[in-house]
Amino acid sequence: MGRAERSPAQSPRSRYAPGARIEGRTMPDSTPSALSPRVRFAPSPTGFLHVGSARTFIFNWLFARHHHGTMVLRLDDTDVERNTEASVRSIFEGLRWLGLDWDEEYKQSERLDLHRQAAEAIFARGLAYRDFTPAHAGEDTQSGTQGATSREGAASREGAWLCNPGMREMSREESDRRAAAGEPFALRYRVPRGQGRILSFQDGVYGPQSKVADEVEDFALLRSDGMPTYHLASCFDDADLRITHIIRGQDHLTNTFKHLLIFEGLDAAAPQFAHLPLLVAPDGAKLSKRKHGPVVSVTTYRDAGFLPQAFINFLCLLGWSPKNDREFMSIEEIRDLFSLDGVNRANAVVNFKEDDPFDSKAVWLNAEHLRALPVEELARCIEPFLKQAGFQAAPEKVAAVTPLIRERIKLLSEAVSAADFFFVAELTPYDPAELIPQKGDAALARRVLEKAQEVLAATPFDHDSLDKGLREAAAALGLKAGPMFQPIRVAVCGRKNAPPLFETLVVLGRETCLERIGRAVEKLGDRL
RNA sequence: GGCGCUAUCGUCUAGGGGUUAGGACGUGAGAUUCUCAAUCUUAAAACCCGGGUUCGAUUCCCGGUAGCGCUACCA
C-alpha cells in the first residue's frame, strides 16, 4: 500500500462523484452506465432482514432512484445448507414494510449452471486450478496452514495462508487424471504471484485502494460439491446482470481485490465499488442476533410501531449526512439529497441499551414523522395496534382519538397505553386518592365532581361549551383550573396524565363521562 | 500472526492550517400550560496519543494505540 499509487494531485479525501472523471480508476468510464446505473441488493437468506442489510438496501435504492437507474434484487442463496424458505419470506416481509421498490429480481440458485460454466471458463483459461486437499472439517482451523501441527507457530512464521502445497503447481495431466478418477476437488483461483502485480480500484467512499496481488490467497471458486462460492456467483451475476455500481458493506472492502481478479478471469469490466461503513452495537461489535437480540431485525422496529419512513430516515443518518444539518427528512428529500460523497468512513453505533432497545434518535425521528402525518393517515397506522390490543377500534373512533394522542406518542404501539380509556368499557381500577387535587381533600373532589355532573348534563357536548361551562363552574366553586380539572380528568381517564380535558370529554361522549364521574363519586365515598 | 479500514461531545454527525470547533438526539435548568406531552429558551458535553511539516495544527505527513473488517470449499 505504501507506494505511490495515489496521484499527488488527488486529495486522499476526494470521492467518486457520479459521472465525474476519476483519475487512476481501473475501468473505463465510457460506459452508458454512467447515465443509468444498475445497482443490486443481494441478501443471502440465512435469517431475517438485518438492520445493516436494510441500510445497504436503502442506500442502493437511494442511489438508483437518485440517478434514475435500476434497482436489482438478487437472492444470494448459494449456501444451500443455511438458506431457508422462512428466511426468504422474512426478508421480503421486511422489504415490503420498508416500502421501497425494485425493478428486477433474481435468484442465484436458479443460475447455477451459469456459475459452473463461468468457473469452467476461468479454469480453461488457466486462471484456476483444482485443489484436491480435503476440506477443513474443523471450524477453528481457519489458519489453514495445512499440516500445521501448531497453527499459531506456523502463522507467525509464515504470515497468512496463500494456498495449499502441491496443488497450484500440479501438472494438468495429474490434475485431470485425479479428477477423472473421481477424487473431489475445489476449484481455486490462481492468483498472480511474483509479478509485482498491484490490484487497485477507486472506492466511491474509501477512495483509492490497492493491494499487492502476492498477498491475496488462492480463494475458492467452486466447492468440492460443485457448488459455486459466494465470490464466484456474486461476481458472475454482477457482470452478467451488468451491475454498474456495487454498494455494499465495508466487510467486503478487502474481498474486492479477489473480485477484481474474478472479473478479470471472466473477461468482464469491473463495476464501480462503494463500501459502506458498518453498523455496530454500543460495544463496538458487529450487530448480531445472537449477541444483541431482536433489535437487529427490521421487523422488531415495525412491530414496535416505527413508521417505515422514520426507520429509513434514521438508518440513512447512520453513516451518511446531507451536510446541511438536516436530519428530519422525507424519503423524497433524502433521495434528492443523496450522494456517495456524503457517506462517512467510520462505523456507526446503533445506540440501543438493554432496557431501551431503540436508539433515542430513531425514536425521536419516529415521533417527528408521526406528527408530520395527516391525522387520517396516522389513524390508519394506529388502528392495527389498537386492534391487536383487543380494543374495538372503529375507524371513526380512532380518527377522533388520534389528534389527542398524536403529540403524546413516539411509537405507534404507545397508542395503546395512551388511548386505552377511550376504548375500554370499564376503567382499570385506579387509586381514588388520584381524584383529590394537590391542595384539597376528598370533600373538595366530591364537590368538583358533583358540579361537573351538573354542568356536563346541561351543556352542549362540544369543546367550547364545555370549556366555558367548566371554567364558570370552577369560578363558582372558587377554584382555579388545575384543582377543578384534575378530579374530572382522573374520573374520566383513570389517571392524572392524559390529553387535554375538553377534547377528551367530547370524544368520550356525555353518557360515558357522566357514568365514570358517578363511579368516581362512589369511590370517593369511602374516603369521606 | 498477516493484510486492510477507521478515529470530533455519551450517540449520530458538520467542519477544516488561525473558528467562541457548528447541528441533532439524549441529559440538566427555566418558560408556557387544566395534567402529561408538544413547543420555546438555556446549560453541561468532543478534536485518541506522540513526533514531524508550518509563524501556527484538531485539520497535512509519519509512528503508536485502540476499534473494526478480511485472512473458509460462509455470505
XYZ file of C-alpha atoms (C1' of nucleotides) in Angstrom:
603
model
C 0.000 0.000 0.000
C 2.720 2.409 0.874
C 3.629 3.076 -2.687
C 2.933 5.995 -4.966
C -0.379 4.593 -6.010
C -2.365 7.710 -5.380
C -1.572 10.511 -7.727
C -0.236 13.545 -5.918
C -2.830 15.791 -7.421
C -5.530 13.694 -5.897
C -6.619 14.558 -2.459
C -6.938 11.417 -0.390
C -10.383 12.518 0.568
C -11.612 13.000 -2.943
C -14.596 10.855 -3.632
C -16.213 9.346 -6.591
C -18.834 11.632 -7.969
C -21.262 10.050 -10.384
C -20.453 10.963 -13.911
C -17.175 12.520 -12.964
C -13.878 11.538 -14.422
C -11.781 9.725 -11.886
C -8.037 9.701 -12.056
C -6.427 6.337 -11.884
C -9.546 4.288 -11.887
C -9.327 0.789 -13.111
C -12.129 0.695 -15.586
C -13.022 2.947 -18.443
C -15.947 5.148 -17.705
C -17.218 5.429 -21.209
C -19.996 3.018 -20.425
C -23.564 4.191 -20.761
C -23.925 3.071 -17.201
C -22.683 6.415 -16.059
C -26.010 7.710 -17.174
C -28.213 4.925 -15.967
C -26.625 2.986 -13.170
C -27.679 -0.516 -12.251
C -27.269 -1.438 -8.633
C -28.214 -4.510 -6.701
C -29.102 -5.594 -3.225
C -28.046 -9.182 -2.701
C -29.099 -10.609 0.641
C -28.375 -14.190 1.493
C -31.419 -15.785 3.057
C -29.891 -17.131 6.208
C -32.061 -15.204 8.625
C -34.461 -12.320 8.993
C -33.776 -8.949 7.392
C -30.996 -7.396 9.416
C -30.909 -3.635 10.021
C -27.477 -3.498 8.435
C -28.775 -5.217 5.337
C -31.749 -2.918 5.323
C -29.442 0.072 5.297
C -27.454 -1.368 2.421
C -30.672 -1.897 0.548
C -31.782 1.655 1.298
C -28.504 3.181 0.138
C -28.646 1.191 -3.069
C -32.218 2.255 -3.594
C -31.390 5.899 -2.969
C -28.504 5.736 -5.381
C -30.603 4.058 -8.044
C -33.547 6.396 -7.695
C -31.407 9.493 -7.382
C -29.714 8.667 -10.663
C -32.801 7.263 -12.358
C -31.148 3.902 -12.530
C -32.223 0.332 -11.993
C -32.549 -1.470 -8.707
C -31.972 -5.211 -8.834
C -32.897 -7.561 -6.027
C -30.900 -10.748 -6.080
C -31.186 -13.532 -3.573
C -27.697 -14.856 -2.983
C -28.782 -18.293 -1.969
C -25.854 -20.464 -2.929
C -25.350 -21.756 0.565
C -27.972 -24.482 0.494
C -27.055 -25.622 3.970
C -28.035 -22.397 5.606
C -30.718 -20.980 3.359
C -34.297 -21.346 4.418
C -37.670 -20.568 2.917
C -38.632 -18.866 6.149
C -35.730 -16.528 5.771
C -36.710 -15.645 2.227
C -40.180 -14.846 3.453
C -38.951 -12.744 6.312
C -36.607 -10.784 4.084
C -39.417 -9.963 1.708
C -41.620 -9.119 4.641
C -39.053 -6.634 5.844
C -38.521 -5.146 2.420
C -42.215 -4.838 1.825
C -42.595 -2.965 5.071
C -39.869 -0.515 4.092
C -41.960 0.236 1.054
C -39.047 0.753 -1.304
C -39.358 -0.904 -4.667
C -37.038 -2.689 -7.052
C -37.118 -3.270 -10.759
C -35.709 -6.719 -11.336
C -35.494 -9.829 -9.240
C -33.199 -12.862 -9.468
C -32.337 -15.946 -7.539
C -28.800 -17.157 -7.642
C -29.780 -20.739 -7.117
C -31.508 -20.679 -10.477
C -28.319 -19.643 -12.170
C -26.102 -22.477 -11.001
C -25.316 -23.734 -14.471
C -24.165 -20.317 -15.479
C -21.879 -20.154 -12.481
C -20.368 -23.554 -13.205
C -19.783 -22.603 -16.788
C -18.093 -19.451 -15.648
C -15.825 -21.427 -13.354
C -15.123 -23.790 -16.215
C -14.182 -20.888 -18.434
C -11.812 -19.458 -15.872
C -10.262 -22.893 -15.456
C -9.944 -23.263 -19.206
C -8.047 -20.033 -19.339
C -5.558 -21.423 -16.879
C -6.577 -18.922 -14.230
C -7.802 -21.550 -11.816
C -6.643 -24.949 -10.656
C -8.047 -27.969 -8.916
C -7.259 -28.335 -5.258
C -7.624 -31.906 -4.028
C -6.832 -31.042 -0.444
C -9.693 -32.300 1.704
C -11.945 -29.565 3.008
C -11.326 -28.443 6.530
C -13.570 -30.359 8.793
C -12.957 -28.306 11.881
C -14.195 -24.813 12.459
C -11.168 -23.444 14.171
C -8.672 -24.451 11.529
C -9.096 -21.141 9.861
C -5.413 -20.544 9.730
C -5.442 -23.223 7.097
C -1.737 -23.699 7.332
C -2.286 -27.267 6.281
C -0.399 -29.862 8.141
C 0.469 -27.260 10.695
C 0.732 -29.008 13.971
C 0.842 -25.686 15.716
C -1.049 -23.340 13.532
C -0.111 -20.361 15.594
C 3.525 -21.099 15.205
C 3.044 -21.588 11.506
C 1.031 -18.452 11.206
C 3.518 -16.276 12.960
C 6.313 -17.719 10.919
C 4.700 -17.558 7.557
C 2.018 -14.912 7.799
C -1.222 -15.516 6.006
C -2.121 -18.699 4.252
C -1.948 -18.346 0.478
C -2.530 -21.786 -0.972
C -2.290 -25.476 -0.223
C 1.018 -27.051 -1.068
C 1.430 -29.018 -4.250
C -1.883 -28.071 -5.770
C -1.158 -24.870 -7.598
C 1.847 -26.421 -9.301
C 0.239 -29.763 -10.110
C 0.516 -30.731 -13.739
C -2.582 -30.598 -15.822
C -2.190 -34.286 -16.581
C -2.161 -35.317 -12.982
C -4.982 -32.954 -12.167
C -7.101 -34.358 -14.995
C -6.298 -37.902 -14.001
C -7.258 -37.431 -10.383
C -10.414 -35.583 -11.331
C -11.341 -38.324 -13.772
C -10.775 -40.858 -11.031
C -13.489 -39.146 -9.084
C -11.343 -37.509 -6.466
C -13.166 -34.488 -5.087
C -11.597 -31.098 -5.515
C -12.281 -27.441 -5.050
C -11.503 -25.046 -7.830
C -9.231 -22.216 -6.783
C -8.251 -19.022 -8.475
C -4.616 -18.919 -9.462
C -3.779 -15.529 -8.023
C -0.926 -13.947 -9.971
C 2.211 -14.019 -7.889
C 5.772 -12.908 -8.189
C 4.934 -10.406 -10.860
C 4.735 -7.413 -8.634
C 1.142 -7.115 -9.653
C -0.844 -4.440 -7.828
C -4.587 -4.740 -7.617
C -6.322 -1.429 -7.315
C -9.637 0.269 -7.589
C -11.272 3.513 -6.737
C -13.789 3.135 -3.977
C -16.706 5.504 -4.037
C -16.435 6.008 -0.315
C -12.971 4.950 0.773
C -11.054 6.406 -2.141
C -8.142 4.741 -3.900
C -7.477 1.206 -2.718
C -4.685 -1.098 -3.674
C -3.050 -4.284 -2.559
C -0.195 -6.375 -3.857
C -1.555 -9.475 -5.506
C 1.034 -11.686 -3.814
C -0.800 -11.197 -0.552
C -4.133 -12.414 -1.858
C -4.776 -16.068 -1.127
C -5.901 -18.524 -3.763
C -9.571 -18.320 -2.933
C -12.109 -20.926 -3.988
C -14.419 -20.586 -6.952
C -16.142 -23.931 -6.706
C -16.566 -26.103 -3.674
C -15.818 -29.773 -3.852
C -19.525 -30.463 -4.127
C -19.559 -28.449 -7.318
C -21.391 -25.501 -5.816
C -20.064 -22.066 -6.659
C -18.765 -19.962 -3.820
C -20.191 -16.593 -2.973
C -17.317 -14.798 -4.668
C -17.763 -16.511 -7.990
C -21.540 -16.447 -8.059
C -21.696 -12.871 -6.954
C -19.149 -11.567 -9.437
C -20.509 -13.582 -12.297
C -24.003 -12.325 -11.642
C -22.839 -8.773 -11.203
C -21.145 -8.976 -14.562
C -23.955 -10.853 -16.218
C -26.626 -8.535 -14.856
C -24.500 -5.601 -15.936
C -24.347 -4.114 -12.483
C -22.517 -0.810 -12.703
C -22.156 0.075 -9.041
C -21.698 -2.317 -6.192
C -22.704 -0.618 -2.977
C -22.239 -2.959 -0.038
C -20.911 -3.253 3.471
C -17.345 -2.423 4.276
C -16.789 -6.009 5.329
C -16.307 -6.651 1.626
C -13.683 -3.991 1.121
C -10.771 -6.419 1.154
C -12.739 -9.053 -0.716
C -12.922 -6.612 -3.567
C -9.380 -7.447 -4.624
C -10.458 -11.025 -5.174
C -13.477 -9.828 -7.035
C -11.322 -7.724 -9.321
C -9.455 -10.902 -10.190
C -12.667 -12.779 -10.893
C -13.965 -10.066 -13.184
C -10.663 -10.299 -14.967
C -10.976 -14.057 -15.229
C -14.472 -13.563 -16.558
C -13.090 -11.104 -19.060
C -15.634 -8.616 -17.787
C -15.253 -4.998 -16.851
C -15.357 -4.490 -13.107
C -18.113 -2.237 -11.866
C -17.597 0.729 -9.590
C -17.411 -0.081 -5.918
C -18.598 1.854 -2.929
C -18.346 0.386 0.534
C -20.483 1.470 3.409
C -19.274 1.775 6.999
C -20.670 -0.945 9.206
C -23.401 -0.624 11.766
C -22.182 -1.758 15.161
C -23.594 -2.241 18.639
C -22.658 0.047 21.538
C -19.963 -2.450 22.496
C -18.394 -1.938 19.097
C -19.195 -5.409 17.879
C -20.983 -6.072 14.665
C -24.717 -6.313 15.193
C -25.692 -9.916 15.660
C -28.878 -11.595 16.664
C -27.066 -13.958 18.952
C -25.416 -11.213 20.908
C -27.813 -8.340 20.585
C -31.200 -9.947 20.237
C -34.184 -8.840 18.221
C -33.002 -5.234 17.910
C -31.084 -6.247 14.824
C -34.196 -7.348 12.991
C -36.170 -4.931 10.878
C -39.457 -6.474 11.907
C -38.760 -5.568 15.516
C -38.935 -1.913 14.554
C -42.086 -2.497 12.590
C -43.755 -4.320 15.457
C -42.745 -1.664 17.954
C -44.576 0.899 15.895
C -41.940 2.620 13.838
C -43.060 4.232 10.647
C -41.002 2.911 7.755
C -40.096 6.417 6.624
C -38.780 7.196 10.109
C -36.799 3.990 10.223
C -35.331 4.756 6.828
C -34.570 8.305 7.883
C -32.753 7.007 10.945
C -30.739 4.414 9.070
C -29.694 6.957 6.467
C -28.239 9.176 9.138
C -26.010 6.337 10.265
C -23.006 6.778 8.044
C -24.376 9.433 5.776
C -25.056 13.094 6.139
C -26.526 15.663 3.775
C -24.034 18.078 5.336
C -26.581 20.809 5.799
C -27.717 19.980 9.313
C -30.921 18.435 8.055
C -31.949 15.389 9.988
C -35.687 15.033 9.776
C -36.326 14.316 6.123
C -38.863 12.625 3.934
C -37.736 9.801 1.711
C -38.075 12.067 -1.307
C -35.824 14.668 0.283
C -33.247 12.062 1.162
C -33.369 10.663 -2.321
C -32.831 14.087 -3.836
C -30.010 14.904 -1.442
C -28.334 11.526 -1.521
C -24.793 11.246 -2.720
C -21.947 8.849 -2.070
C -19.885 11.913 -1.200
C -21.850 12.253 1.982
C -21.065 8.738 3.116
C -18.843 8.531 6.142
C -15.987 6.080 6.601
C -16.177 5.185 10.252
C -18.514 2.561 11.642
C -21.657 3.884 13.249
C -23.040 2.761 16.570
C -26.703 1.937 16.851
C -27.147 3.192 20.356
C -29.551 0.804 21.992
C -29.475 -0.417 25.569
C -30.751 -3.405 27.438
C -33.633 -1.535 28.989
C -34.146 0.689 25.993
C -33.955 -1.300 22.801
C -34.127 1.586 20.370
C -31.704 4.371 19.627
C -33.203 7.552 21.056
C -32.666 9.339 17.801
C -34.662 6.708 15.972
C -37.462 7.187 18.449
C -37.316 10.954 18.160
C -37.372 10.783 14.380
C -40.328 8.469 14.557
C -42.190 10.945 16.738
C -41.410 13.665 14.214
C -42.662 11.579 11.315
C -45.721 10.618 13.298
C -46.630 14.259 13.738
C -45.888 15.050 10.136
C -48.515 12.591 9.005
C -52.029 13.776 8.209
C -54.296 12.700 11.057
C -56.366 10.332 8.944
C -53.257 8.572 7.822
C -51.843 8.366 11.302
C -55.164 6.977 12.479
C -54.911 4.223 9.898
C -51.422 3.391 11.159
C -52.551 3.301 14.759
C -55.645 1.210 14.215
C -53.940 -2.173 13.890
C -52.064 -1.637 17.134
C -55.292 -0.856 18.953
C -56.997 -3.856 17.469
C -54.119 -6.054 18.395
C -54.557 -4.887 21.978
C -58.091 -6.168 21.806
C -59.883 -2.852 21.532
C -62.957 -2.274 19.445
C -61.204 0.290 17.340
C -63.751 1.522 14.860
C -62.135 3.747 12.245
C -64.218 6.793 13.184
C -63.382 6.423 16.818
C -59.681 6.016 16.077
C -59.807 9.063 13.855
C -61.332 11.076 16.694
C -58.797 9.868 19.229
C -55.708 10.252 17.064
C -55.327 14.024 17.252
C -55.494 13.765 21.025
C -52.591 11.370 21.312
C -50.567 12.426 18.326
C -48.175 14.538 20.351
C -48.106 12.108 23.194
C -46.728 9.052 21.493
C -43.373 8.347 19.948
C -44.143 4.864 18.711
C -47.396 3.656 17.213
C -47.588 0.932 19.813
C -47.766 3.548 22.539
C -51.208 4.466 21.300
C -52.470 1.500 23.252
C -51.434 2.882 26.607
C -52.078 6.490 25.641
C -55.633 5.942 24.479
C -56.853 2.868 26.325
C -59.529 4.741 28.303
C -61.257 5.735 25.094
C -61.865 2.119 24.215
C -62.380 0.141 27.380
C -65.903 -0.347 28.688
C -64.697 -0.055 32.226
C -61.713 1.839 33.506
C -58.934 -0.186 35.007
C -59.074 0.370 38.774
C -57.262 3.459 39.945
C -56.425 4.878 43.338
C -59.254 7.201 44.472
C -56.586 9.432 46.025
C -55.745 10.477 42.478
C -59.100 12.210 42.340
C -58.065 14.595 45.048
C -56.206 17.702 43.908
C -52.886 18.757 45.443
C -54.206 21.231 47.943
C -57.570 19.738 48.624
C -59.407 16.932 50.269
C -61.922 14.311 49.320
C -64.771 16.647 50.062
C -63.441 19.147 47.582
C -63.054 16.470 44.956
C -66.591 15.414 45.576
C -67.884 18.932 45.212
C -65.996 19.311 41.955
C -67.309 16.082 40.541
C -70.868 16.752 41.506
C -70.656 20.181 39.987
C -69.174 18.637 36.872
C -72.074 16.234 36.668
C -74.431 19.149 36.664
C -72.527 21.001 34.004
C -71.997 18.023 31.753
C -75.607 17.081 31.928
C -76.726 20.507 30.870
C -74.056 21.690 28.468
C -73.883 21.059 24.735
C -71.126 18.492 24.224
C -68.631 20.458 22.209
C -65.229 21.794 23.145
C -66.094 25.459 23.552
C -69.261 24.956 25.505
C -67.565 22.551 27.887
C -64.625 24.892 28.251
C -66.913 27.755 29.129
C -69.220 25.748 31.338
C -66.499 24.043 33.336
C -64.490 27.214 33.834
C -67.561 29.011 35.060
C -68.194 26.121 37.390
C -64.659 26.428 38.706
C -65.183 30.109 39.332
C -68.420 29.358 41.094
C -66.573 26.974 43.396
C -63.823 29.498 43.835
C -61.307 27.167 42.223
C -58.596 27.570 39.648
C -58.497 25.405 36.588
C -55.999 22.912 37.991
C -57.889 21.712 41.039
C -61.100 21.804 39.090
C -59.969 19.732 36.171
C -57.863 17.131 37.856
C -60.681 15.254 39.568
C -62.664 15.242 36.374
C -59.729 14.058 34.331
C -58.959 11.227 36.696
C -62.599 10.253 36.937
C -62.913 10.083 33.199
C -59.477 8.803 32.154
C -58.499 6.834 35.212
C -55.212 8.677 35.561
C -53.701 12.099 36.005
C -51.785 12.321 32.783
C -53.983 12.430 29.765
C -54.848 14.547 26.756
C -56.487 17.961 27.241
C -59.739 17.640 29.095
C -62.424 19.153 26.864
C -61.404 17.316 23.720
C -61.272 14.151 25.735
C -64.765 14.647 27.133
C -66.147 15.296 23.667
C -64.667 12.118 22.239
C -65.820 10.076 25.200
C -69.351 11.407 24.965
C -71.743 12.636 27.591
C -73.009 9.275 28.672
C -69.639 7.736 29.354
C -68.373 10.836 31.108
C -71.346 11.026 33.407
C -71.171 7.376 34.182
C -67.458 7.486 35.010
C -67.851 10.570 37.140
C -70.673 8.897 39.010
C -68.442 5.978 39.714
C -65.688 8.273 40.896
C -68.046 9.887 43.355
C -68.836 6.450 44.709
C -65.150 5.640 45.068
C -64.673 8.859 46.916
C -67.460 7.856 49.257
C -65.181 5.548 51.199
C -62.786 8.353 51.922
C -65.204 10.809 53.347
C 0.201 -13.683 13.209
C -0.596 -11.209 8.109
C -3.195 -7.551 5.257
C -6.660 -3.604 5.146
C -10.020 0.244 7.036
C -11.196 3.833 10.785
C -10.524 7.548 14.878
C -14.517 15.225 16.551
C -19.317 15.905 22.727
C -22.437 9.662 25.816
C -24.536 8.681 20.489
C -25.269 10.331 15.128
C -22.563 13.992 12.669
C -20.643 19.201 10.298
C -16.127 21.474 9.662
C -11.314 22.209 8.467
C -3.911 25.001 8.656
C -5.577 30.573 12.502
C -13.137 29.066 14.447
C -16.105 31.079 20.910
C -14.930 23.564 16.833
C -21.339 24.017 14.436
C -26.000 20.992 14.441
C -29.081 16.931 16.225
C -30.581 13.103 19.819
C -30.156 12.248 24.859
C -29.255 14.718 29.780
C -29.807 19.216 33.390
C -32.335 24.008 34.302
C -36.158 27.518 33.122
C -40.645 29.441 30.404
C -45.633 28.185 28.795
C -49.911 25.224 30.223
C -56.034 22.225 33.049
C -52.168 17.324 33.919
C -48.972 14.881 30.512
C -46.982 15.737 26.021
C -45.607 19.170 22.425
C -43.253 23.939 21.952
C -39.590 27.815 23.249
C -35.077 29.471 25.957
C -30.781 27.825 28.243
C -26.590 24.789 30.407
C -23.004 20.926 30.663
C -20.543 17.907 26.986
C -15.654 16.364 21.891
C -10.983 17.095 18.027
C -7.101 9.209 20.779
C -1.551 9.717 21.954
C 3.473 11.054 20.242
C 6.572 13.125 16.671
C 7.191 15.917 12.122
C 5.878 19.977 8.370
C 4.463 25.096 9.459
C 4.725 31.507 12.078
C 0.579 28.361 13.545
C -2.091 22.052 13.812
C -7.890 19.275 15.812
C -7.191 19.580 10.327
C -1.498 17.613 6.295
C 2.577 13.553 6.916
C 4.792 9.542 9.840
C 4.617 6.385 14.069
C 1.925 4.436 18.189
C -2.534 2.919 20.389
C -7.404 1.319 20.068
C -11.653 -0.489 17.416
C -13.433 -2.958 13.281
C -13.026 -5.981 8.791
C -10.753 -9.795 5.740
C -7.480 -13.787 6.324
C -13.454 -20.605 4.954
C -14.734 -25.489 -0.117
C -19.991 -18.672 4.905
C -22.078 -14.890 2.633
